Coordinates of C-alpha atoms in Angstrom, one line a residue:
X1 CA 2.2 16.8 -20.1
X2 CA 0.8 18.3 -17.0
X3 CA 1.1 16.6 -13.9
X4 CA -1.5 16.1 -11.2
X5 CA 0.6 14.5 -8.6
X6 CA 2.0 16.7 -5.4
X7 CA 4.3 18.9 -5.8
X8 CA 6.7 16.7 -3.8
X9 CA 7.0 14.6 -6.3
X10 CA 7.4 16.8 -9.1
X11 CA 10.4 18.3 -7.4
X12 CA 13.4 19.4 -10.4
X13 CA 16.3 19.0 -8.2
X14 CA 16.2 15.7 -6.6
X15 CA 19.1 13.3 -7.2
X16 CA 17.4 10.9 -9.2
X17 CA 15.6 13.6 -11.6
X18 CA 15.2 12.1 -15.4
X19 CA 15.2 14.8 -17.5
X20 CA 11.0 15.1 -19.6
X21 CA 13.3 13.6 -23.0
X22 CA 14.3 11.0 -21.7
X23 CA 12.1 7.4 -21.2
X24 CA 11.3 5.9 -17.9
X25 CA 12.7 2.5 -17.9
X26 CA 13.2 0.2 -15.0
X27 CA 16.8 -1.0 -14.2
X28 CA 17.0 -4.7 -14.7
X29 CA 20.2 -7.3 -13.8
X30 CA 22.0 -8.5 -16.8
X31 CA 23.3 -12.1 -16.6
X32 CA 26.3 -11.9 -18.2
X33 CA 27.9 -15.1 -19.5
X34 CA 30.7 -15.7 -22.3
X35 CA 29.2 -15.3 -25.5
X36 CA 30.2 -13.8 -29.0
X37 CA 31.4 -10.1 -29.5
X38 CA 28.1 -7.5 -30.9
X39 CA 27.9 -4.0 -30.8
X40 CA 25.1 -1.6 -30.2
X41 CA 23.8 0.2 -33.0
X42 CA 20.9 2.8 -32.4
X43 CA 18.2 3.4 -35.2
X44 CA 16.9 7.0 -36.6
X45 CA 13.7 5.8 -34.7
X46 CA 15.4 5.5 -31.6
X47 CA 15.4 1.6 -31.1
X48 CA 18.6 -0.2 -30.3
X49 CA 19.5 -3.0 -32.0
X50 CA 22.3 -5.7 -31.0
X51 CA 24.9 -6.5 -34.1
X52 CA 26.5 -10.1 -34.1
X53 CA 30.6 -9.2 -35.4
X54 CA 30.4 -12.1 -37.3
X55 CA 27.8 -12.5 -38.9
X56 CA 26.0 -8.8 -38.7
X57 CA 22.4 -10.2 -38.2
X58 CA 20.8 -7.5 -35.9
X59 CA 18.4 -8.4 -33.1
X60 CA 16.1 -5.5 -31.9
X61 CA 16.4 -5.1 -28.2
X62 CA 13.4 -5.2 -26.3
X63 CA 13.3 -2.2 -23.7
X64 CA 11.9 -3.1 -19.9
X65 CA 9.5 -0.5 -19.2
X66 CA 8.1 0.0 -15.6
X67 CA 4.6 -0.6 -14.6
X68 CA 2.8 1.0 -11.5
X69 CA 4.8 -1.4 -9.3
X70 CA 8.0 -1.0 -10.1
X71 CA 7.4 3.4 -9.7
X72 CA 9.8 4.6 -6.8
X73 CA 7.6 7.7 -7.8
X74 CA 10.6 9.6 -9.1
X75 CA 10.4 13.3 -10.3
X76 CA 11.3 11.8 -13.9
X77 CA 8.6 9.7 -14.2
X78 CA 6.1 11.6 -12.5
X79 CA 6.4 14.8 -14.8
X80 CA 7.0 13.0 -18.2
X81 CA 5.5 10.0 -18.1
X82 CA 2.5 10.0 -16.4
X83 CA 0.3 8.3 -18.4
X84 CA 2.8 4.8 -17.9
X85 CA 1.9 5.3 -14.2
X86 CA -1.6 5.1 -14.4
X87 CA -2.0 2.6 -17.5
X88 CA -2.9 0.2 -14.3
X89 CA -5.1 2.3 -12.7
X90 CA -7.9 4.5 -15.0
X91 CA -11.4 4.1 -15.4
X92 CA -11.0 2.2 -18.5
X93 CA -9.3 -0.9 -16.1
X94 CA -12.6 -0.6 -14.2
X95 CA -14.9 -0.7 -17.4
X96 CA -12.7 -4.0 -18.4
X97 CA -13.6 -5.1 -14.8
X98 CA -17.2 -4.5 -15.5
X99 CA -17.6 -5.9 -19.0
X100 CA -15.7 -9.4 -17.9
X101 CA -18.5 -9.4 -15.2
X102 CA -20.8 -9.2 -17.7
X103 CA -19.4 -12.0 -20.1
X104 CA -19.1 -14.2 -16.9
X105 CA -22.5 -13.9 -16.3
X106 CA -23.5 -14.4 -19.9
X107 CA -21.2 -17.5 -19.6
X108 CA -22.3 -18.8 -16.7
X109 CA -19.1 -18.6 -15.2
X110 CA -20.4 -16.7 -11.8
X111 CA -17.8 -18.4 -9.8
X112 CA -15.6 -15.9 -11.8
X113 CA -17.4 -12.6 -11.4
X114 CA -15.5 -10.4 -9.3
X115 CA -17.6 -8.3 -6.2
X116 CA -16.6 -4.6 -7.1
X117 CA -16.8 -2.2 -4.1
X118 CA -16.2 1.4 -4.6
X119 CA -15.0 3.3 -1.7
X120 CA -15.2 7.2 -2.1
X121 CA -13.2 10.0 0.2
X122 CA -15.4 12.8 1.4
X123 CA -12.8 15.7 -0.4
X124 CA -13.9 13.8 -3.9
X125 CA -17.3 13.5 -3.1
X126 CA -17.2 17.4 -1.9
X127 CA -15.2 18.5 -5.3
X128 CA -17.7 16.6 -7.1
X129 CA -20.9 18.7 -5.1
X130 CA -19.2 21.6 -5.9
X131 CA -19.6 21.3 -9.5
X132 CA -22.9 20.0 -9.7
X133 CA -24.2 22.2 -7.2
X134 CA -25.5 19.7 -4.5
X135 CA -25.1 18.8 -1.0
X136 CA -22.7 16.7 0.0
X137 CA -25.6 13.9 1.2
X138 CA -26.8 14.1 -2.3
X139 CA -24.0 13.8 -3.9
X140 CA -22.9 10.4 -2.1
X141 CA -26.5 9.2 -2.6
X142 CA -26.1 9.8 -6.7
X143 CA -22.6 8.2 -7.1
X144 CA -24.1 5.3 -5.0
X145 CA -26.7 5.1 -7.9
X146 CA -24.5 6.1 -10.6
X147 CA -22.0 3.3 -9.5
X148 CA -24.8 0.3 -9.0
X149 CA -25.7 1.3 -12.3
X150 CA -23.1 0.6 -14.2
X151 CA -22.3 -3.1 -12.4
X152 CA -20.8 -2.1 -9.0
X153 CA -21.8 -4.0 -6.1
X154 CA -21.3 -1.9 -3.0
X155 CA -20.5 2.0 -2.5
X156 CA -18.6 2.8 1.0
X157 CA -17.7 6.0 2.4
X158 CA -14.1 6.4 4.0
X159 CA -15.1 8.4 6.4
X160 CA -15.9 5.0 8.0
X161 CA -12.0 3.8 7.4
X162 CA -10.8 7.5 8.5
X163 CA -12.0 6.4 12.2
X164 CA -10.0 3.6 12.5
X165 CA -6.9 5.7 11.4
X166 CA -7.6 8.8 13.8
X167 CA -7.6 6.4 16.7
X168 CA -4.8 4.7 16.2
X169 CA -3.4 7.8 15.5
X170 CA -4.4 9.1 18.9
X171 CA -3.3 6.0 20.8
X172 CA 0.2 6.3 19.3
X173 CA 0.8 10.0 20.1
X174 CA 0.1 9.4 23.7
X175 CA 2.3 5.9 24.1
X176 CA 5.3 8.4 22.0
X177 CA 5.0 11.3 24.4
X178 CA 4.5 9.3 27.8
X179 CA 7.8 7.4 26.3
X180 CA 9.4 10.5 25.0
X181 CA 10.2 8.9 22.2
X182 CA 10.4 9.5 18.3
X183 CA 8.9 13.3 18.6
X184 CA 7.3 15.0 16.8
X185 CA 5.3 11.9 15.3
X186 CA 4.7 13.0 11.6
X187 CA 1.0 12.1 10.2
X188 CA 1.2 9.2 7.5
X189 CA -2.2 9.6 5.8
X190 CA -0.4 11.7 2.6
X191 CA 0.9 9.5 0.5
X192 CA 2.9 12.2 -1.8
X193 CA 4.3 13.1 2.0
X194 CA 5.6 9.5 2.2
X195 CA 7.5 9.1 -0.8
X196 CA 9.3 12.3 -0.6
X197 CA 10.7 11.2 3.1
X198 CA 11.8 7.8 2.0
X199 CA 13.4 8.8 -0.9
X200 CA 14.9 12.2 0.1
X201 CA 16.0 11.5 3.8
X202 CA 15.4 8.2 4.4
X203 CA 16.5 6.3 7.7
X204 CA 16.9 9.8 9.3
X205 CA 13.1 11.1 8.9
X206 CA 10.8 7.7 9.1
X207 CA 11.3 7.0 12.4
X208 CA 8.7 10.0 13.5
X209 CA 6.7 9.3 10.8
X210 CA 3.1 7.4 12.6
X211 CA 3.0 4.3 11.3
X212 CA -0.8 3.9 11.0
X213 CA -1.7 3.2 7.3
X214 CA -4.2 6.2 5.1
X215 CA -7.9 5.3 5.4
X216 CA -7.9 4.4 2.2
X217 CA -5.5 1.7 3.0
X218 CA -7.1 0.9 6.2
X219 CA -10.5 0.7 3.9
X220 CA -8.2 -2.1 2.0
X221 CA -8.1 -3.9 4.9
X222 CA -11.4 -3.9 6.2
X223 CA -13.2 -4.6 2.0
X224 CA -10.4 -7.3 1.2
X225 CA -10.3 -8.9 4.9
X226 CA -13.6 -8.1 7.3
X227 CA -16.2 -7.7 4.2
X228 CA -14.8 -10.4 2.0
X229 CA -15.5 -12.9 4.9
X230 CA -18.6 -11.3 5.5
X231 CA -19.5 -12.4 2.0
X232 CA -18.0 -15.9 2.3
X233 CA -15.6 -14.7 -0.5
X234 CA -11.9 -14.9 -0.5
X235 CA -9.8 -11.4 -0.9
X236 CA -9.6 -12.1 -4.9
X237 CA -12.8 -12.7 -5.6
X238 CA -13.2 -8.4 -4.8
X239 CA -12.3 -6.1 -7.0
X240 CA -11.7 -2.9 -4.8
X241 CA -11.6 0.9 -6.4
X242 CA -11.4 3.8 -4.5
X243 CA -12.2 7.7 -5.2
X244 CA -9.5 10.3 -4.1
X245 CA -8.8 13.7 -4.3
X246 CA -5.2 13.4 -5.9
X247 CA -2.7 10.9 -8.1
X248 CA -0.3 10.3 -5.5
X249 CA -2.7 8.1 -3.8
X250 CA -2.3 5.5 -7.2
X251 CA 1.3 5.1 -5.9
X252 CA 0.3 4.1 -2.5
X253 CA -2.0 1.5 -3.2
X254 CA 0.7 -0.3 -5.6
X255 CA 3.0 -0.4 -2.7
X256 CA 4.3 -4.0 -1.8
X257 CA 3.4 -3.4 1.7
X258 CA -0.6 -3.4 0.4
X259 CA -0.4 -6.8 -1.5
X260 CA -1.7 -9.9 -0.3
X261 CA 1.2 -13.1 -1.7
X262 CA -1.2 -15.6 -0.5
X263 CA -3.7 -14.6 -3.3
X264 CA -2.3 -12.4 -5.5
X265 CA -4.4 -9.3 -4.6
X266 CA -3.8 -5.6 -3.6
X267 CA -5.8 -4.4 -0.8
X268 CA -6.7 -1.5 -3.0
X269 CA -7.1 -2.9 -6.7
X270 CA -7.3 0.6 -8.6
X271 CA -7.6 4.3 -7.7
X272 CA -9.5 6.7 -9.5
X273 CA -9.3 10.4 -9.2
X274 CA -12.5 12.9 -9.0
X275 CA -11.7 14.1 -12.4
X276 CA -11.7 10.4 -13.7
X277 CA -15.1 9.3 -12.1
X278 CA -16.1 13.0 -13.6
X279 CA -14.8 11.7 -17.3
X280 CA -16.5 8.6 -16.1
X281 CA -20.1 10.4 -15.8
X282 CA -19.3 11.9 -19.3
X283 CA -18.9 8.6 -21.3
X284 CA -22.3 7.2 -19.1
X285 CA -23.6 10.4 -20.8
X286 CA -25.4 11.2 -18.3
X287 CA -25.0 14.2 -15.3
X288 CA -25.0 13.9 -11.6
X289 CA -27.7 16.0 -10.8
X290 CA -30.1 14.4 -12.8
X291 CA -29.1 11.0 -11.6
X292 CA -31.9 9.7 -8.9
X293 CA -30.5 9.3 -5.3
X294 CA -30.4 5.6 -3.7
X295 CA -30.2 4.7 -0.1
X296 CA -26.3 4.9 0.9
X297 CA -24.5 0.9 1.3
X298 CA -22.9 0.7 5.2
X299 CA -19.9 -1.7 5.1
X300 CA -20.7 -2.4 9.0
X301 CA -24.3 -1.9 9.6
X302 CA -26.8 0.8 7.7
X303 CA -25.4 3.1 5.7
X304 CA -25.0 6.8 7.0
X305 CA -22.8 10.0 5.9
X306 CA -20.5 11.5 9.0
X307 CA -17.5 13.3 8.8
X308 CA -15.0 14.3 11.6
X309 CA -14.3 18.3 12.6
X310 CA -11.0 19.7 11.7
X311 CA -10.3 20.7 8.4
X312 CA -10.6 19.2 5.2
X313 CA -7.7 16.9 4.9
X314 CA -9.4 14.6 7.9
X315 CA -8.7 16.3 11.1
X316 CA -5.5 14.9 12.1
X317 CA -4.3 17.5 14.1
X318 CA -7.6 18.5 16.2
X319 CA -8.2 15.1 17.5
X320 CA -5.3 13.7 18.4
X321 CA -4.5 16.8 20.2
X322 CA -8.1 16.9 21.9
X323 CA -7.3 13.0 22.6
X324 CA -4.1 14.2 24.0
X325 CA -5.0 16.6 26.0
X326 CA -7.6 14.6 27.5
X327 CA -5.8 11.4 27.9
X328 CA -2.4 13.0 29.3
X329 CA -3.9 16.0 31.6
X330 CA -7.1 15.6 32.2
X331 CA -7.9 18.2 30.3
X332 CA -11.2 18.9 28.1
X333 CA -10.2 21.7 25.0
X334 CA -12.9 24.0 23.8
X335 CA -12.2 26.0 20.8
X336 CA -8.6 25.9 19.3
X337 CA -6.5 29.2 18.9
X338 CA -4.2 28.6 15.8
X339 CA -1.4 30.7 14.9
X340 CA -0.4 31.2 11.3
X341 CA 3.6 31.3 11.0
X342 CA 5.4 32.0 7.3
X343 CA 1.6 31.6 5.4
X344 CA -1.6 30.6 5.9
X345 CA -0.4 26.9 5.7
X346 CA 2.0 26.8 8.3
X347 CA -0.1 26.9 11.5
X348 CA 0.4 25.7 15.3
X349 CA -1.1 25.3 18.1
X350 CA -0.5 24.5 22.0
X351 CA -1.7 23.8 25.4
X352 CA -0.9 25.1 28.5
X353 CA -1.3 23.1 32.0
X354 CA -0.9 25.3 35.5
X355 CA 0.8 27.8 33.1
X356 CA 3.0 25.9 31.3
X357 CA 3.2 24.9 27.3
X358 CA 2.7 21.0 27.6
X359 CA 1.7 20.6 24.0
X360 CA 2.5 22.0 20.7
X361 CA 1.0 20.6 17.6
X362 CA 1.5 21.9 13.9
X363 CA -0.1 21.2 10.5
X364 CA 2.2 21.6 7.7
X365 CA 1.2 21.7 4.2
X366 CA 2.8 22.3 0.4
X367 CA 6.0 21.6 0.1
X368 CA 7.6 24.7 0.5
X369 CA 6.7 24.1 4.5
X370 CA 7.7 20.3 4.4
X371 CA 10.9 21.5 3.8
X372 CA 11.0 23.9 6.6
X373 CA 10.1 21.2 8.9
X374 CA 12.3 18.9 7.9
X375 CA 15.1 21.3 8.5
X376 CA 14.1 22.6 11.9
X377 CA 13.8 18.6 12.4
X378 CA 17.2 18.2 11.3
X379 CA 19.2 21.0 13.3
X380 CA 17.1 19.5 16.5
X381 CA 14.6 23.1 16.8
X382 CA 11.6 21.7 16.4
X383 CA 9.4 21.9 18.9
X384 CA 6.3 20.0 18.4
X385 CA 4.9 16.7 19.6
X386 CA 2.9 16.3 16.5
X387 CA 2.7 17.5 13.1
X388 CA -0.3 17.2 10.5
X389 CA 1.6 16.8 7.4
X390 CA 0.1 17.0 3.3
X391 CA 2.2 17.5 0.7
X392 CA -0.6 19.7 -1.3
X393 CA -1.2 23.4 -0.5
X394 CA -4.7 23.7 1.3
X395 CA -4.5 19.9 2.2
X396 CA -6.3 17.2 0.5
X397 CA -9.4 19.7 -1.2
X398 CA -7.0 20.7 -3.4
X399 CA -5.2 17.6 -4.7
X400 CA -4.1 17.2 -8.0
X401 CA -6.9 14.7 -9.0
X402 CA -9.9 17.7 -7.8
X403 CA -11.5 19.3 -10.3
X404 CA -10.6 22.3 -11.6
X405 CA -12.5 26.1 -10.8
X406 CA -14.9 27.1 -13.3
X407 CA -16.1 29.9 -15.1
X408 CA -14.6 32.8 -13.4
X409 CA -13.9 31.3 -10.2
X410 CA -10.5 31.4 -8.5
X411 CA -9.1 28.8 -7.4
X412 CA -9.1 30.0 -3.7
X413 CA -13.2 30.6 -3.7
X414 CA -13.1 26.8 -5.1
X415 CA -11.2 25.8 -2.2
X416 CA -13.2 27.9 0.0
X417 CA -16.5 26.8 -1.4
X418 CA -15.4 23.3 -0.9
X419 CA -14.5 23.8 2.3
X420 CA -18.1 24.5 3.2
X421 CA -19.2 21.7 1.9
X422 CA -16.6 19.3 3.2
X423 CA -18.1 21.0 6.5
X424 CA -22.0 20.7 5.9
X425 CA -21.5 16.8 7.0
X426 CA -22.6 16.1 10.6
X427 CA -19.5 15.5 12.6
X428 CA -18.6 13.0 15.0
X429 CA -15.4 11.4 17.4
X430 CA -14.4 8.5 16.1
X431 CA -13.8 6.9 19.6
X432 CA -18.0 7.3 19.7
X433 CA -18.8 5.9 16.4
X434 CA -20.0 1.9 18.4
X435 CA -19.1 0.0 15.2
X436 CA -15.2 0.9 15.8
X437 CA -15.4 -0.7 19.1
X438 CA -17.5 -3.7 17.7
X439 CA -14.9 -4.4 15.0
X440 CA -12.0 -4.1 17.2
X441 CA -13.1 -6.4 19.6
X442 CA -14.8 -9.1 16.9
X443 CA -12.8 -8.8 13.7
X444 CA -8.8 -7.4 15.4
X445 CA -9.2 -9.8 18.8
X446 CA -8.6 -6.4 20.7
X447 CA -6.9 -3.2 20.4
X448 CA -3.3 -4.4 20.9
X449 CA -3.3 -7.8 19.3
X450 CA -1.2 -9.1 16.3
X451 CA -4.3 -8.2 13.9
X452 CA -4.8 -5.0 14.4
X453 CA -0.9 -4.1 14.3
X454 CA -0.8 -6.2 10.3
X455 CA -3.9 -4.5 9.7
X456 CA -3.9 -1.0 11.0
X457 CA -0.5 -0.3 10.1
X458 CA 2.5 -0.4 7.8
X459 CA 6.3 0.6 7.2
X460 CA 8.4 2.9 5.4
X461 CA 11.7 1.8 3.1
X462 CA 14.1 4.3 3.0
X463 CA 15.4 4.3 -0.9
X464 CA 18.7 3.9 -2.5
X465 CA 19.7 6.4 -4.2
X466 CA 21.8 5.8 -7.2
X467 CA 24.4 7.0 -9.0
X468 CA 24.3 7.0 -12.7
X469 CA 24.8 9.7 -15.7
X470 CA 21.5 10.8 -15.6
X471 CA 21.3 12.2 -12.1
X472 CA 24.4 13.6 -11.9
X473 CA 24.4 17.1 -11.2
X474 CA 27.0 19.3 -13.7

């Protein structure tokens, strides 16, 4: 089976590789107590089955397969058992969501009907223009419509979430550097990015990593806490789906870290890829261009479409060092002058006060360049303050869950194209955007207050590796 996930995740020589033939299952503590003598005995179909010595009945034993929130995304699972992964999180789970709306409602059970917000990323929506040839405005105005259609309540952009995260982001560079602590600071909006530094170098690596959470995350918090209670509903009574560019982002949003104990909810309830909403407009029979546009939902006032300058995967790297810059020295950048290093996505940048280098900033994508940093990390050479970090070549247009080139198209013009169109979207600082500063203040109590820090951010869990016979390297 072909994998969409990052390549960091589909890594061959990682400690805890399962070879394709062999089944995912999750490792579960045996409570062993003094019993009869059985043996084992394996089947031609596979199955195993326990014999009793003394009497030889035979008992099939059950085997305990993992579910999406069990995954600690290891290269086994993730190149030979997808589809276990994402049995929790497909378009069909939404259509189940949809129909038990509908037999609610025919019940009269409306205490029972879930709210169903969709919340789409501007590199699906673009991937999505792309093949149906519109603008990027159009194209969020038609999945609005496409989505209201077929029982969802409310369609958000993350673009709106994505502000939250770049300031925090910002803030948090400049308290690290005044401190001179903890540098570089790593970006934390790739999930693929995250799982491959807790589970490959662990303790040593999270440290830099910024502990803000993704925007989709952050849009988690703001649909399951500051919308719920806008709608006098509690965080259960919303289901919450969200559109992304690429698989990976189906493992953050089963993390423990996202899930509310008090009512047994995940901030994000299911993630859908752009080739799933795509297979979505297929069974709907219907196509997006022909589907009539409708006025755009706003989670915090009207709805509008704005993006942020920077690059497609969300302009880490240009605003926290413009934010830098300006809150550190005083100084106000004009155009940035990359340098490309090994390839094309290896690139830095710095900043020079009265002649001397007082920032250097880096964006780091594919894997092959993770590594690279991680090393020059390691061996104490690296010399940046902050790093822009996705785990798929060309950043977040080209994730795993895009849609594929057509025709005769290469796969670069596709990344190209969408690159325009990811850019055709007014831009905007999210520091100037007043609803950030309105939400801060009324919904977090402030900037710096116990809210914000349980909302806006997260942690990392380095994993235990273990040691068993099928990761052991001959």
């Amino acid at each position: 089976m072909a994998s969409h996930f990052s390549s960091a995740l589909q890594l061959t020589d990682l400690d805890d590789f399962i070879n394709p033939s062999q089944e995912c299952v999750k490792p579960v503590k045996v409570e062993r107590v003094v019993g009869k003598k059985g043996a084992i005995k394996i089947e031609t179909d596979g199955s195993y089955m326990e014999v009793d010595e003394e009497t030889g009945a035979e008992v099939k034993l059950e085997k305990a397969k993992i579910t999406l929130n069990d995954c600690l995304a290891c290269s086994g699972c993730i190149t030979s058992a997808e589809s276990v992964l994402i049995t929790q999180q497909s378009q069909q789970e939404v259509y189940s969501i949809l129909q038990q709306n509908q037999d609610c409602r025919k019940l009269g059970l409306h205490n029972e009907v879930k709210c169903v917000v969709v919340s789409v990323s501007p590199q699906a929506r673009a991937s999505l223009a792309a093949k149906y040839n519109l603008s990027a405005l159009l194209t969020a105005q038609k999945l609005t419509a496409f989505f209201h259609k077929i029982g969802c309540d409310f369609v958000f952009d993350t673009s709106f979430s994505r502000d939250f995260s770049l300031v925090e982001t910002q803030r948090k560079i400049v308290m690290r550097y005044r401190s001179k602590s903890a540098l570089p600071m790593l970006a934390s909006a790739c999930p693929g990015w995250i799982c491959y530094a807790e589970k490959t170098h662990g303790a040593y690596i999270l440290p830099y990593i910024s502990t803000t959470k993704s925007p989709q995350q952050i849009m988690g918090s703001l649909v399951k806490d500051l919308f719920a209670r806008k709608l006098d509903k509690t965080p259960d009574q919303i289901y919450h789906v969200s559109v992304m560019p690429c698989y990976d982002k189906k493992l953050e949003a089963s993390r423990e870290d996202f899930y509310n104990d008090l009512y047994k909810t995940r901030d994000v309830d299911c993630v859908l890829s752009t080739s799933e909403v795509d297979a979505m407009l297929e069974t709907e029979g219907v196509n997006l261009s022909d589907i009539n546009a409708a006025d755009l939902d706003g989670l915090a006032g009207a709805g509008e479409l704005v993006s942020h300058a920077g690059g497609g995967s969300g302009g880490y790297l240009e605003h926290v060092l413009r934010h830098a810059a300006r809150e550190l020295f005083g100084l106000q950048l004009n155009e940035l002058t990359f340098k490309t290093l090994r390839n094309e996505d290896f690139k830095e940048v710095s900043v020079q006060h009265d002649g001397v280098v007082v920032l250097q900033f880096a964006s780091a994508y594919g894997f092959r360049n993770i590594q690279n940093l991680v090393q020059k990390l390691k061996r104490g050479k690296c010399k940046y303050d902050f790093v822009e970090v996705m785990a798929c070549p060309s950043g977040c247009l080209n994730g795993g869950g895009q849609l594929r080139p057509q025709d005769d198209e290469s796969s670069k013009e596709l990344i190209r194209r969408l690159g325009g169109i990811y850019a055709s979207v007014a831009t905007r600082l999210p520091e100037d955007n007043p609803a950030v500063e309105t939400l801060y203040r009324e919904w977090l109590g402030g900037r710096d207050g116990v809210k914000a820090a349980a909302l806006l951010h997260t942690t990392y869990h380095a994993v235990n590796k273990t040691v068993n016979a099928l990761n052991i390297k001959w």
